[in-house]
Amino acid sequence: MQIKTKILKSNKRNIIIASELLKKNKIVGIPTETVYGLGGRADNDNTIKKIFNIKNRPFNTPLILHYKNSECALNDIFYDERAKELAKEFWPGPLTLVSKIKNKNISKLATANLNTVAVRVPSNKSIKELLMQLDFPIAAPSANRYGKLSPTSAEDVYDELKNKIPLILDGGISTVGVESTIIDLSNKKVVILRHGCISSADIEKVLNCSIKKISDVKILKSPGLAINHYQPDKPVRINAKKQRTNEGWLGFGKIQKEFVKPSLSLSKKRCLKEAAKNLYKMLRLLDRNEIIGIAVQKIPKKGIGIAINERLFKAAKKK
Ligand code: AMP
Ligand code: MG
């Protein structure tokens, strides 16, 4: 049967509609503060299978589970003081914790059959209100085709997945704009698996210990991280100084006269938070032009700039 995707404004009535769909094992496009998610109930194998199929995502890349509050999230994992402290400091918010799984009702497909699970408590009002209607966590990867740019608006989700899901809740533009920071707490050493708005320095300050980068750890612990990702259709060239003929330009700071259209600035005032919020939206806009590729100016590698650079590096990887 052909599905026709509806976009509904995220208000009380439509959140109930979304919650009823989720209870019935349907998949919904959901706003979060990081990027839009493709959500389904985390305790049902068939639902999770649908998420992977809709995205064309390999089954060995586990999903993040979203909870209404810290208590519910911590209840589903084996946790220690470190998790408690990070939860207290950063939840609700754009932080994902990986730890050994405790709840046996979570679909094994959602965790790619690992003995660990990734959990987070989002701060976005719409998904919070939606979770309040449910007695299960929502498993949600980003609502885009696998490997492509993440969506930061309901329209982006529609462009990516139209007529593959019944409903997209429109909660406006995602305020952070890049995916959550992922911290692995399943071992003695704390490892940052993905950079995000919350930096490793922020985590170190709370835990009062140094944390490792995934590249410092011998075995690749987090499937799904070492591949092409976040890619527009056009090739991306990073750390560019000049625009080549027929290239689109994505700058940081005021754009000088020598740059021709299409050209956009991630942040005219060189604010990294604003740049993160604009990153996927502007890559999408440039990607729509008749250009040979997108050149991106160097972005400072500090604060959320580290997360931006991580995404751009993968976006620029040859297919
Ligand atoms: P996303 O790709 O945004 O859906 O984020 C999910 C990512 O979280 C996966 O690609 C993994 O890198 C990471 N992740 C999720 N669950 C686990 C887990 N159990 N162990 C390690 N990493 C995980
Ligand atoms: Mg994703």
Tab-separated table of C-alpha atoms and ligand atoms in Angstrom:
chain	number	residue	atom	x	y	z
A	1	MET	CA	0.000	0.000	0.000
A	2	GLN	CA	1.275	3.456	-0.936
A	3	ILE	CA	1.950	5.685	2.102
A	4	LYS	CA	1.288	9.406	1.815
A	5	THR	CA	3.461	11.403	4.208
A	6	LYS	CA	1.739	14.122	6.242
A	7	ILE	CA	3.635	16.977	7.881
A	8	LEU	CA	1.798	18.110	11.018
A	9	LYS	CA	2.725	21.000	13.273
A	10	SER	CA	3.922	19.715	16.610
A	11	ASN	CA	1.080	20.652	18.987
A	12	LYS	CA	-0.789	18.735	21.696
A	13	ARG	CA	-3.290	17.164	19.318
A	14	ASN	CA	-0.724	16.081	16.743
A	15	ILE	CA	1.647	14.740	19.382
A	16	ILE	CA	-1.192	12.421	20.458
A	17	ILE	CA	-1.645	11.359	16.821
A	18	ALA	CA	2.096	10.634	16.593
A	19	SER	CA	2.049	8.698	19.863
A	20	GLU	CA	-0.845	6.523	18.644
A	21	LEU	CA	1.063	5.736	15.462
A	22	LEU	CA	4.190	4.825	17.452
A	23	LYS	CA	2.162	2.556	19.746
A	24	LYS	CA	0.928	0.767	16.606
A	25	ASN	CA	4.515	0.096	15.442
A	26	LYS	CA	4.556	2.886	12.846
A	27	ILE	CA	7.582	5.063	12.120
A	28	VAL	CA	7.415	8.836	12.603
A	29	GLY	CA	9.724	11.737	11.708
A	30	ILE	CA	10.429	13.497	15.008
A	31	PRO	CA	12.109	16.821	15.852
A	32	THR	CA	14.951	16.809	18.363
A	33	GLU	CA	17.409	19.536	19.351
A	34	THR	CA	20.229	17.797	17.414
A	35	VAL	CA	18.696	16.696	14.098
A	36	TYR	CA	15.325	15.168	13.105
A	37	GLY	CA	14.969	11.504	14.016
A	38	LEU	CA	13.255	8.555	12.372
A	39	GLY	CA	11.532	7.149	15.430
A	40	GLY	CA	9.932	3.845	16.287
A	41	ARG	CA	9.238	1.842	19.435
A	42	ALA	CA	12.473	0.356	20.697
A	43	ASP	CA	10.880	-2.818	22.062
A	44	ASN	CA	9.630	-4.253	18.788
A	45	ASP	CA	11.816	-6.059	16.250
A	46	ASN	CA	9.487	-5.465	13.293
A	47	THR	CA	9.392	-1.741	13.970
A	48	ILE	CA	13.156	-1.517	14.221
A	49	LYS	CA	13.529	-3.552	11.048
A	50	LYS	CA	11.315	-0.984	9.294
A	51	ILE	CA	13.609	1.866	10.431
A	52	PHE	CA	16.665	0.133	8.965
A	53	ASN	CA	14.849	-0.644	5.727
A	54	ILE	CA	13.453	2.874	5.279
A	55	LYS	CA	16.945	4.350	5.698
A	56	ASN	CA	18.683	1.551	3.849
A	57	ARG	CA	20.947	1.360	6.894
A	58	PRO	CA	23.091	-1.739	7.506
A	59	PHE	CA	21.888	-3.813	10.457
A	60	ASN	CA	25.295	-3.677	12.165
A	61	THR	CA	24.927	0.023	13.022
A	62	PRO	CA	23.044	0.254	16.335
A	63	LEU	CA	20.475	2.951	17.085
A	64	ILE	CA	20.231	5.526	19.858
A	65	LEU	CA	17.321	5.101	22.278
A	66	HIS	CA	15.494	8.227	23.466
A	67	TYR	CA	13.932	8.434	26.939
A	68	LYS	CA	11.529	10.811	28.669
A	69	ASN	CA	13.807	11.290	31.677
A	70	SER	CA	17.142	10.271	33.206
A	71	GLU	CA	15.544	7.791	35.585
A	72	CYS	CA	14.023	5.762	32.723
A	73	ALA	CA	17.252	5.924	30.696
A	74	LEU	CA	19.459	4.835	33.590
A	75	ASN	CA	16.994	2.084	34.490
A	76	ASP	CA	17.657	0.371	31.156
A	77	ILE	CA	21.467	0.220	31.565
A	78	PHE	CA	24.018	-0.936	34.105
A	79	TYR	CA	25.399	2.372	35.305
A	80	ASP	CA	28.010	3.722	37.666
A	81	GLU	CA	28.827	7.101	39.230
A	82	ARG	CA	30.206	8.403	35.917
A	83	ALA	CA	26.875	7.893	34.151
A	84	LYS	CA	25.016	9.433	37.061
A	85	GLU	CA	27.195	12.529	37.025
A	86	LEU	CA	26.976	13.006	33.252
A	87	ALA	CA	23.211	12.476	33.314
A	88	LYS	CA	22.847	15.023	36.096
A	89	GLU	CA	24.926	17.596	34.240
A	90	PHE	CA	23.841	17.148	30.627
A	91	TRP	CA	20.376	15.516	30.502
A	92	PRO	CA	18.060	16.506	29.061
A	93	GLY	CA	20.393	17.479	26.237
A	94	PRO	CA	22.540	16.395	23.272
A	95	LEU	CA	24.568	13.691	25.030
A	96	THR	CA	24.365	9.948	24.312
A	97	LEU	CA	25.805	7.408	26.753
A	98	VAL	CA	26.822	3.892	25.747
A	99	SER	CA	26.727	1.323	28.526
A	100	LYS	CA	25.937	-2.357	29.135
A	101	ILE	CA	22.258	-3.053	28.493
A	102	LYS	CA	19.962	-4.169	31.320
A	103	ASN	CA	16.456	-4.052	29.857
A	104	LYS	CA	15.782	-7.341	28.084
A	105	ASN	CA	12.710	-5.964	26.279
A	106	ILE	CA	14.771	-3.760	23.970
A	107	SER	CA	14.897	-5.112	20.430
A	108	LYS	CA	18.206	-6.842	19.684
A	109	LEU	CA	18.076	-5.298	16.226
A	110	ALA	CA	18.194	-1.824	17.788
A	111	THR	CA	21.475	-2.651	19.543
A	112	ALA	CA	22.883	-4.665	16.601
A	113	ASN	CA	22.969	-7.604	19.000
A	114	LEU	CA	25.661	-5.988	21.159
A	115	ASN	CA	25.625	-6.232	24.938
A	116	THR	CA	25.705	-2.425	25.074
A	117	VAL	CA	23.111	0.210	24.258
A	118	ALA	CA	23.207	3.928	23.434
A	119	VAL	CA	20.746	6.045	25.458
A	120	ARG	CA	19.872	9.708	25.645
A	121	VAL	CA	17.295	12.104	27.096
A	122	PRO	CA	16.507	14.818	24.558
A	123	SER	CA	15.662	18.380	25.585
A	124	ASN	CA	13.487	19.287	22.587
A	125	LYS	CA	9.944	20.043	23.773
A	126	SER	CA	8.149	18.058	21.033
A	127	ILE	CA	9.961	14.758	21.512
A	128	LYS	CA	9.787	15.176	25.282
A	129	GLU	CA	6.018	15.602	25.160
A	130	LEU	CA	5.764	12.681	22.766
A	131	LEU	CA	7.815	10.442	25.070
A	132	MET	CA	5.549	11.422	27.980
A	133	GLN	CA	2.672	9.698	26.120
A	134	LEU	CA	4.603	6.432	25.779
A	135	ASP	CA	5.716	3.647	28.068
A	136	PHE	CA	8.627	2.620	25.840
A	137	PRO	CA	11.740	4.435	24.581
A	138	ILE	CA	11.942	5.642	20.991
A	139	ALA	CA	14.779	4.268	18.878
A	140	ALA	CA	15.701	6.991	16.409
A	141	PRO	CA	18.544	7.398	13.951
A	142	SER	CA	18.651	10.575	11.895
A	143	ALA	CA	15.743	10.788	9.440
A	144	ASN	CA	17.763	10.647	6.230
A	145	ARG	CA	18.776	8.063	3.679
A	146	TYR	CA	21.818	6.180	4.968
A	147	GLY	CA	25.076	8.077	4.510
A	148	LYS	CA	23.401	11.302	3.414
A	149	LEU	CA	23.004	14.682	5.100
A	150	SER	CA	21.029	14.736	8.341
A	151	PRO	CA	17.753	16.706	8.318
A	152	THR	CA	17.298	19.753	10.541
A	153	SER	CA	13.728	20.620	9.505
A	154	ALA	CA	10.484	18.785	8.725
A	155	GLU	CA	10.889	19.766	5.056
A	156	ASP	CA	14.334	18.135	4.966
A	157	VAL	CA	12.820	14.906	6.303
A	158	TYR	CA	10.124	15.118	3.623
A	159	ASP	CA	12.778	15.561	0.921
A	160	GLU	CA	14.670	12.541	2.233
A	161	LEU	CA	11.884	10.091	3.016
A	162	LYS	CA	8.644	11.247	1.423
A	163	ASN	CA	5.978	8.569	1.185
A	164	LYS	CA	8.016	6.099	3.197
A	165	ILE	CA	6.601	7.201	6.569
A	166	PRO	CA	3.058	8.269	7.498
A	167	LEU	CA	3.885	11.340	9.575
A	168	ILE	CA	6.510	13.996	10.203
A	169	LEU	CA	6.017	16.185	13.283
A	170	ASP	CA	7.099	19.713	12.475
A	171	GLY	CA	8.804	21.234	15.500
A	172	GLY	CA	10.759	23.905	13.643
A	173	ILE	CA	14.496	24.004	12.987
A	174	SER	CA	16.761	21.837	15.178
A	175	THR	CA	18.555	24.252	17.492
A	176	VAL	CA	21.896	22.422	17.753
A	177	GLY	CA	22.045	21.159	14.173
A	178	VAL	CA	24.621	18.360	14.591
A	179	GLU	CA	24.154	14.911	16.124
A	180	SER	CA	24.666	14.208	19.831
A	181	THR	CA	28.035	13.680	21.477
A	182	ILE	CA	28.464	9.940	22.120
A	183	ILE	CA	30.394	8.808	25.204
A	184	ASP	CA	31.193	5.140	25.757
A	185	LEU	CA	31.115	4.216	29.446
A	186	SER	CA	31.063	0.450	28.961
A	187	ASN	CA	34.729	0.148	29.997
A	188	LYS	CA	37.076	1.595	32.589
A	189	LYS	CA	38.381	4.103	30.050
A	190	VAL	CA	35.914	6.737	28.944
A	191	VAL	CA	35.884	7.045	25.135
A	192	ILE	CA	34.321	9.728	22.965
A	193	LEU	CA	32.790	7.948	19.955
A	194	ARG	CA	31.365	11.020	18.246
A	195	HIS	CA	31.879	14.723	18.874
A	196	GLY	CA	28.920	17.028	19.277
A	197	CYS	CA	27.764	20.192	20.980
A	198	ILE	CA	29.002	18.935	24.356
A	199	SER	CA	32.794	18.812	24.009
A	200	SER	CA	35.300	16.314	25.422
A	201	ALA	CA	36.568	19.144	27.647
A	202	ASP	CA	33.016	19.547	29.058
A	203	ILE	CA	32.929	15.818	29.836
A	204	GLU	CA	36.432	15.791	31.331
A	205	LYS	CA	35.523	18.656	33.634
A	206	VAL	CA	32.540	16.766	35.062
A	207	LEU	CA	34.271	13.380	35.359
A	208	ASN	CA	37.581	14.864	36.440
A	209	CYS	CA	39.476	12.417	34.219
A	210	SER	CA	40.913	12.437	30.714
A	211	ILE	CA	38.885	10.787	27.996
A	212	LYS	CA	40.110	8.860	24.959
A	213	LYS	CA	39.335	9.423	21.315
A	214	ILE	CA	37.997	6.493	19.305
A	215	SER	CA	41.194	6.601	17.205
A	216	ASP	CA	43.243	5.943	20.384
A	217	VAL	CA	41.366	2.745	21.094
A	218	LYS	CA	42.596	-0.374	19.309
A	219	ILE	CA	39.355	-2.126	18.414
A	220	LEU	CA	36.696	-0.140	16.604
A	221	LYS	CA	34.018	-0.294	19.277
A	222	SER	CA	31.320	1.622	17.554
A	223	PRO	CA	30.103	0.172	14.290
A	224	GLY	CA	28.836	2.768	11.898
A	225	LEU	CA	31.431	5.403	12.638
A	226	ALA	CA	34.205	4.535	10.193
A	227	ILE	CA	32.413	5.070	6.930
A	228	ASN	CA	31.313	7.710	4.466
A	229	HIS	CA	28.658	9.771	6.123
A	230	TYR	CA	26.863	13.110	6.041
A	231	GLN	CA	27.285	13.312	2.268
A	232	PRO	CA	25.510	15.633	-0.142
A	233	ASP	CA	25.172	14.363	-3.719
A	234	LYS	CA	27.920	16.740	-4.925
A	235	PRO	CA	31.522	16.173	-3.808
A	236	VAL	CA	32.770	18.227	-0.870
A	237	ARG	CA	36.254	19.838	-0.667
A	238	ILE	CA	37.259	20.920	2.845
A	239	ASN	CA	39.709	23.503	4.227
A	240	ALA	CA	39.386	25.402	0.926
A	241	LYS	CA	40.928	28.847	0.509
A	242	LYS	CA	39.564	29.703	-2.922
A	243	GLN	CA	36.519	28.785	-4.960
A	244	ARG	CA	37.239	26.878	-8.165
A	245	THR	CA	35.251	27.381	-11.370
A	246	ASN	CA	31.683	26.079	-11.014
A	247	GLU	CA	32.081	25.244	-7.337
A	248	GLY	CA	29.621	26.297	-4.660
A	249	TRP	CA	31.184	28.059	-1.669
A	250	LEU	CA	30.421	27.470	1.994
A	251	GLY	CA	32.278	30.101	3.997
A	252	PHE	CA	32.777	30.936	7.646
A	253	GLY	CA	32.719	34.663	8.343
A	254	LYS	CA	31.896	37.482	5.955
A	255	ILE	CA	32.014	36.376	2.324
A	256	GLN	CA	34.475	38.441	0.263
A	257	LYS	CA	33.537	39.881	-3.148
A	258	GLU	CA	35.724	37.413	-5.065
A	259	PHE	CA	33.352	34.535	-4.188
A	260	VAL	CA	30.550	34.044	-6.701
A	261	LYS	CA	27.104	32.485	-6.345
A	262	PRO	CA	26.130	30.029	-5.100
A	263	SER	CA	27.928	31.051	-1.929
A	264	LEU	CA	26.735	30.973	1.672
A	265	SER	CA	28.269	31.734	5.055
A	266	LEU	CA	27.798	29.303	7.944
A	267	SER	CA	28.098	32.299	10.251
A	268	LYS	CA	28.895	35.847	9.172
A	269	LYS	CA	29.957	36.673	12.722
A	270	ARG	CA	32.123	33.526	12.962
A	271	CYS	CA	29.979	31.965	15.696
A	272	LEU	CA	30.600	28.201	15.773
A	273	LYS	CA	27.208	27.414	17.348
A	274	GLU	CA	25.453	29.260	14.535
A	275	ALA	CA	27.652	27.444	12.021
A	276	ALA	CA	26.634	24.060	13.458
A	277	LYS	CA	22.963	25.007	13.242
A	278	ASN	CA	23.384	26.024	9.593
A	279	LEU	CA	25.735	23.244	8.467
A	280	TYR	CA	23.351	20.642	7.033
A	281	LYS	CA	20.793	23.197	5.857
A	282	MET	CA	23.393	25.100	3.826
A	283	LEU	CA	25.024	21.967	2.414
A	284	ARG	CA	21.541	20.922	1.267
A	285	LEU	CA	20.876	24.343	-0.311
A	286	LEU	CA	24.197	24.375	-2.173
A	287	ASP	CA	23.735	20.763	-3.271
A	288	ARG	CA	20.630	21.796	-5.252
A	289	ASN	CA	22.669	24.001	-7.606
A	290	GLU	CA	24.226	23.138	-10.957
A	291	ILE	CA	27.764	22.959	-9.572
A	292	ILE	CA	30.645	20.508	-9.759
A	293	GLY	CA	31.139	20.412	-6.003
A	294	ILE	CA	31.028	22.294	-2.706
A	295	ALA	CA	34.165	23.966	-1.325
A	296	VAL	CA	34.108	24.598	2.416
A	297	GLN	CA	36.317	27.126	4.179
A	298	LYS	CA	38.441	26.012	7.123
A	299	ILE	CA	36.441	25.903	10.371
A	300	PRO	CA	38.277	26.380	13.704
A	301	LYS	CA	38.725	23.073	15.536
A	302	LYS	CA	37.491	24.170	18.934
A	303	GLY	CA	34.235	23.676	20.861
A	304	ILE	CA	31.458	22.567	18.523
A	305	GLY	CA	33.869	23.314	15.650
A	306	ILE	CA	35.402	19.884	16.364
A	307	ALA	CA	32.013	18.274	15.677
A	308	ILE	CA	31.586	20.349	12.501
A	309	ASN	CA	35.025	19.277	11.254
A	310	GLU	CA	34.283	15.623	12.050
A	311	ARG	CA	31.127	15.797	9.888
A	312	LEU	CA	32.851	17.687	7.056
A	313	PHE	CA	35.758	15.239	6.981
A	314	LYS	CA	33.332	12.371	6.405
A	315	ALA	CA	31.269	14.397	3.952
A	316	ALA	CA	34.440	14.946	1.906
A	317	LYS	CA	35.501	11.302	1.883
A	318	LYS	CA	35.510	9.868	-1.646
A	319	LYS	CA	32.548	7.571	-2.305
B	1	AMP	P1	23.217	7.658	14.483
B	1	AMP	O1	24.184	7.152	13.441
B	1	AMP	O2	23.099	9.122	14.584
B	1	AMP	O3	21.933	6.928	14.468
B	1	AMP	O4	23.895	7.282	15.875
B	1	AMP	C1	24.037	6.001	16.223
B	1	AMP	C2	25.474	5.742	16.460
B	1	AMP	O5	25.650	5.539	17.861
B	1	AMP	C3	25.915	4.449	15.819
B	1	AMP	O6	26.310	4.620	14.475
B	1	AMP	C4	27.063	4.041	16.715
B	1	AMP	O7	28.230	4.675	16.304
B	1	AMP	C5	26.645	4.591	18.079
B	1	AMP	N1	26.082	3.528	18.893
B	1	AMP	C6	24.791	3.227	19.054
B	1	AMP	N2	24.650	2.162	19.853
B	1	AMP	C7	25.883	1.776	20.207
B	1	AMP	C8	26.412	0.733	21.002
B	1	AMP	N3	25.629	-0.136	21.605
B	1	AMP	N4	27.742	0.628	21.140
B	1	AMP	C9	28.536	1.514	20.534
B	1	AMP	N5	28.119	2.518	19.748
B	1	AMP	C10	26.812	2.654	19.587
B	2	MG	MG	22.662	9.578	11.029
